PDB file of C-alpha atoms in Angstrom:
ATOM      1  CA  MET A   1     -77.717 -52.222   2.012  1.00 60.00           C
ATOM      2  CA  THR A   2     -79.774 -49.804   3.188  1.00 64.00           C
ATOM      3  CA  GLU A   3     -79.026 -45.751   3.551  1.00 64.00           C
ATOM      4  CA  HIS A   4     -78.826 -46.294   7.440  1.00 68.00           C
ATOM      5  CA  GLU A   5     -76.684 -49.567   7.403  1.00 71.00           C
ATOM      6  CA  THR A   6     -72.769 -48.685   7.267  1.00 74.00           C
ATOM      7  CA  GLN A   7     -69.926 -50.689   5.947  1.00 77.00           C
ATOM      8  CA  VAL A   8     -67.933 -52.338   8.515  1.00 73.00           C
ATOM      9  CA  SER A   9     -64.285 -53.545   7.749  1.00 72.00           C
ATOM     10  CA  GLU A  10     -63.588 -57.124   7.839  1.00 68.00           C
ATOM     11  CA  PHE A  11     -60.512 -56.044  10.259  1.00 64.00           C
ATOM     12  CA  LYS A  12     -62.700 -54.269  13.065  1.00 67.00           C
ATOM     13  CA  SER A  13     -61.888 -56.038  16.179  1.00 60.00           C
ATOM     14  CA  LYS A  14     -64.446 -58.006  18.182  1.00 68.00           C
ATOM     15  CA  SER A  15     -65.951 -56.772  21.482  1.00 75.00           C
ATOM     16  CA  GLY A  16     -66.071 -57.764  25.523  1.00 79.00           C
ATOM     17  CA  VAL A  17     -62.568 -59.170  27.255  1.00 84.00           C
ATOM     18  CA  LYS A  18     -60.927 -60.336  23.096  1.00 84.00           C
ATOM     19  CA  ARG A  19     -61.194 -56.672  22.087  1.00 86.00           C
ATOM     20  CA  ILE A  20     -58.751 -55.450  25.014  1.00 89.00           C
ATOM     21  CA  TYR A  21     -56.605 -58.294  24.641  1.00 88.00           C
ATOM     22  CA  SER A  22     -56.108 -57.899  21.083  1.00 89.00           C
ATOM     23  CA  ALA A  23     -55.419 -54.380  21.509  1.00 92.00           C
ATOM     24  CA  PHE A  24     -52.617 -54.863  23.907  1.00 94.00           C
ATOM     25  CA  PHE A  25     -50.920 -56.892  21.352  1.00 95.00           C
ATOM     26  CA  TYR A  26     -51.917 -54.982  18.014  1.00 95.00           C
ATOM     27  CA  SER A  27     -50.446 -52.085  20.532  1.00 96.00           C
ATOM     28  CA  MET A  28     -46.789 -54.042  20.822  1.00 97.00           C
ATOM     29  CA  GLU A  29     -46.736 -54.831  16.849  1.00 97.00           C
ATOM     30  CA  GLY A  30     -47.144 -50.793  16.423  1.00 96.00           C
ATOM     31  CA  PHE A  31     -44.583 -50.088  19.051  1.00 96.00           C
ATOM     32  CA  LYS A  32     -42.256 -52.615  17.726  1.00 97.00           C
ATOM     33  CA  SER A  33     -43.055 -51.394  14.331  1.00 97.00           C
ATOM     34  CA  ALA A  34     -42.351 -47.950  15.607  1.00 97.00           C
ATOM     35  CA  TRP A  35     -38.905 -49.052  16.859  1.00 97.00           C
ATOM     36  CA  ARG A  36     -38.123 -50.546  13.700  1.00 97.00           C
ATOM     37  CA  SER A  37     -38.980 -48.313  11.260  1.00 97.00           C
ATOM     38  CA  GLU A  38     -39.367 -44.805  12.373  1.00 97.00           C
ATOM     39  CA  HIS A  39     -35.820 -43.307  13.236  1.00 97.00           C
ATOM     40  CA  ALA A  40     -37.614 -40.020  14.169  1.00 97.00           C
ATOM     41  CA  PHE A  41     -39.269 -42.094  17.327  1.00 98.00           C
ATOM     42  CA  ARG A  42     -36.340 -43.893  17.796  1.00 98.00           C
ATOM     43  CA  GLN A  43     -34.514 -40.874  18.630  1.00 98.00           C
ATOM     44  CA  GLU A  44     -37.581 -39.438  20.680  1.00 98.00           C
ATOM     45  CA  LEU A  45     -37.673 -42.582  22.623  1.00 98.00           C
ATOM     46  CA  MET A  46     -34.373 -42.883  23.689  1.00 98.00           C
ATOM     47  CA  LEU A  47     -34.312 -39.063  24.755  1.00 98.00           C
ATOM     48  CA  ALA A  48     -37.715 -39.648  26.989  1.00 98.00           C
ATOM     49  CA  ILE A  49     -36.353 -42.486  28.673  1.00 98.00           C
ATOM     50  CA  PRO A  50     -33.673 -40.562  30.634  1.00 98.00           C
ATOM     51  CA  ALA A  51     -35.256 -37.260  30.617  1.00 98.00           C
ATOM     52  CA  ALA A  52     -38.192 -39.797  32.354  1.00 98.00           C
ATOM     53  CA  ILE A  53     -35.704 -40.479  35.038  1.00 98.00           C
ATOM     54  CA  VAL A  54     -34.411 -37.504  35.455  1.00 98.00           C
ATOM     55  CA  ALA A  55     -38.314 -35.735  35.936  1.00 98.00           C
ATOM     56  CA  LEU A  56     -38.449 -38.228  38.877  1.00 98.00           C
ATOM     57  CA  LEU A  57     -35.482 -37.383  40.728  1.00 98.00           C
ATOM     58  CA  LEU A  58     -35.765 -33.915  39.971  1.00 98.00           C
ATOM     59  CA  PRO A  59     -37.057 -32.006  43.808  1.00 97.00           C
ATOM     60  CA  VAL A  60     -40.118 -30.608  42.010  1.00 98.00           C
ATOM     61  CA  PRO A  61     -43.785 -31.522  43.160  1.00 98.00           C
ATOM     62  CA  ALA A  62     -45.166 -34.921  42.467  1.00 98.00           C
ATOM     63  CA  VAL A  63     -47.433 -32.855  39.520  1.00 98.00           C
ATOM     64  CA  HIS A  64     -44.611 -30.985  37.966  1.00 98.00           C
ATOM     65  CA  LYS A  65     -42.804 -34.547  37.476  1.00 98.00           C
ATOM     66  CA  LEU A  66     -45.944 -35.726  35.855  1.00 98.00           C
ATOM     67  CA  VAL A  67     -46.060 -32.902  32.997  1.00 98.00           C
ATOM     68  CA  LEU A  68     -42.301 -32.936  32.859  1.00 98.00           C
ATOM     69  CA  ILE A  69     -43.183 -36.900  31.598  1.00 98.00           C
ATOM     70  CA  GLY A  70     -46.432 -35.972  30.379  1.00 98.00           C
ATOM     71  CA  VAL A  71     -44.571 -33.860  27.871  1.00 98.00           C
ATOM     72  CA  LEU A  72     -42.516 -36.842  26.634  1.00 98.00           C
ATOM     73  CA  VAL A  73     -45.351 -39.309  26.532  1.00 98.00           C
ATOM     74  CA  LEU A  74     -46.800 -36.349  24.597  1.00 98.00           C
ATOM     75  CA  VAL A  75     -44.304 -36.336  21.966  1.00 98.00           C
ATOM     76  CA  LEU A  76     -44.165 -39.588  21.264  1.00 98.00           C
ATOM     77  CA  ILE A  77     -47.701 -40.383  20.651  1.00 98.00           C
ATOM     78  CA  VAL A  78     -47.795 -37.683  18.241  1.00 98.00           C
ATOM     79  CA  GLU A  79     -44.987 -39.118  16.440  1.00 98.00           C
ATOM     80  CA  LEU A  80     -46.584 -42.267  16.254  1.00 98.00           C
ATOM     81  CA  ILE A  81     -49.871 -40.355  14.783  1.00 98.00           C
ATOM     82  CA  ASN A  82     -47.713 -38.394  12.586  1.00 98.00           C
ATOM     83  CA  SER A  83     -46.173 -41.883  11.627  1.00 98.00           C
ATOM     84  CA  ALA A  84     -49.155 -43.357  11.062  1.00 98.00           C
ATOM     85  CA  ILE A  85     -50.603 -40.862   8.610  1.00 98.00           C
ATOM     86  CA  GLU A  86     -47.116 -40.494   6.567  1.00 97.00           C
ATOM     87  CA  ALA A  87     -47.824 -44.684   6.273  1.00 97.00           C
ATOM     88  CA  VAL A  88     -51.279 -44.056   4.730  1.00 97.00           C
ATOM     89  CA  VAL A  89     -50.292 -41.496   2.154  1.00 97.00           C
ATOM     90  CA  ASP A  90     -47.661 -43.932   1.584  1.00 96.00           C
ATOM     91  CA  ARG A  91     -49.532 -46.556   1.159  1.00 96.00           C
ATOM     92  CA  ILE A  92     -52.163 -44.670  -1.220  1.00 95.00           C
ATOM     93  CA  SER A  93     -49.182 -43.559  -3.470  1.00 93.00           C
ATOM     94  CA  PHE A  94     -45.095 -42.593  -3.756  1.00 91.00           C
ATOM     95  CA  GLU A  95     -46.375 -40.387  -6.701  1.00 93.00           C
ATOM     96  CA  ARG A  96     -46.249 -36.267  -5.426  1.00 94.00           C
ATOM     97  CA  HIS A  97     -49.270 -34.682  -4.633  1.00 95.00           C
ATOM     98  CA  PRO A  98     -50.715 -31.427  -3.091  1.00 95.00           C
ATOM     99  CA  LEU A  99     -52.714 -33.010  -0.639  1.00 95.00           C
ATOM    100  CA  SER A 100     -50.299 -35.927   0.282  1.00 96.00           C
ATOM    101  CA  LYS A 101     -47.622 -33.119   0.462  1.00 97.00           C
ATOM    102  CA  ASN A 102     -50.177 -31.363   2.965  1.00 97.00           C
ATOM    103  CA  ALA A 103     -50.971 -34.253   5.374  1.00 97.00           C
ATOM    104  CA  LYS A 104     -47.160 -35.005   5.852  1.00 97.00           C
ATOM    105  CA  ASP A 105     -46.212 -31.419   7.005  1.00 98.00           C
ATOM    106  CA  PHE A 106     -49.626 -30.941   9.196  1.00 98.00           C
ATOM    107  CA  GLY A 107     -48.213 -34.291  10.830  1.00 98.00           C
ATOM    108  CA  SER A 108     -44.500 -33.050  11.299  1.00 98.00           C
ATOM    109  CA  ALA A 109     -46.000 -29.682  12.087  1.00 98.00           C
ATOM    110  CA  ALA A 110     -47.648 -31.428  14.866  1.00 98.00           C
ATOM    111  CA  VAL A 111     -44.792 -33.444  16.325  1.00 98.00           C
ATOM    112  CA  CYS A 112     -43.259 -29.445  15.986  1.00 98.00           C
ATOM    113  CA  LEU A 113     -45.829 -28.045  18.415  1.00 98.00           C
ATOM    114  CA  ALA A 114     -45.527 -31.319  20.800  1.00 98.00           C
ATOM    115  CA  LEU A 115     -42.081 -30.966  20.736  1.00 98.00           C
ATOM    116  CA  LEU A 116     -42.569 -27.658  21.801  1.00 98.00           C
ATOM    117  CA  LEU A 117     -44.510 -27.696  24.491  1.00 98.00           C
ATOM    118  CA  ALA A 118     -42.417 -30.267  25.649  1.00 98.00           C
ATOM    119  CA  ALA A 119     -38.826 -27.749  25.763  1.00 98.00           C
ATOM    120  CA  ALA A 120     -41.622 -25.282  27.314  1.00 98.00           C
ATOM    121  CA  SER A 121     -42.721 -27.014  30.112  1.00 98.00           C
ATOM    122  CA  TRP A 122     -39.338 -28.181  30.744  1.00 98.00           C
ATOM    123  CA  ALA A 123     -37.571 -24.480  30.861  1.00 98.00           C
ATOM    124  CA  VAL A 124     -40.555 -23.608  33.177  1.00 98.00           C
ATOM    125  CA  ILE A 125     -39.825 -26.631  35.598  1.00 98.00           C
ATOM    126  CA  VAL A 126     -36.341 -27.153  35.768  1.00 98.00           C
ATOM    127  CA  LEU A 127     -34.572 -23.729  35.059  1.00 97.00           C
ATOM    128  CA  PRO A 128     -35.594 -22.148  38.172  1.00 96.00           C
ATOM    129  CA  LEU A 129     -33.688 -25.135  40.310  1.00 95.00           C
ATOM    130  CA  PHE A 130     -30.664 -24.004  38.609  1.00 91.00           C
ATOM    131  CA  LEU A 131     -30.748 -20.212  38.544  1.00 92.00           C
ATOM    132  CA  GLY A 132     -32.295 -19.562  41.585  1.00 75.00           C
TER     133      GLY A 132
END
């Protein structure tokens, strides 16, 4: 291999429509796996679904509904990324290591920030409806 060539994984997807088709089914497998094996994802999804319905029913502008639902989706996205980080770390080794701990803690901190943003967004948009 020359200096300017890069290795490409044999698992790298193809291009074109087939790539889009495959990516969709890989995503569905990811959702199924997260549902089966990730307790936090299940809990957050079971909170996000009714909350999204509530957001749609609230007497607020459409952009506020989008924000309320968007922050819920953001929590799910960050949780999936956190789960992916944890899976990769565990794949490498179950042995305790400071860098493994950092990776997992960083992912957890990202989820925490997403949850705080969601809570703040809901508070700013929904509380005024009840307070006056």
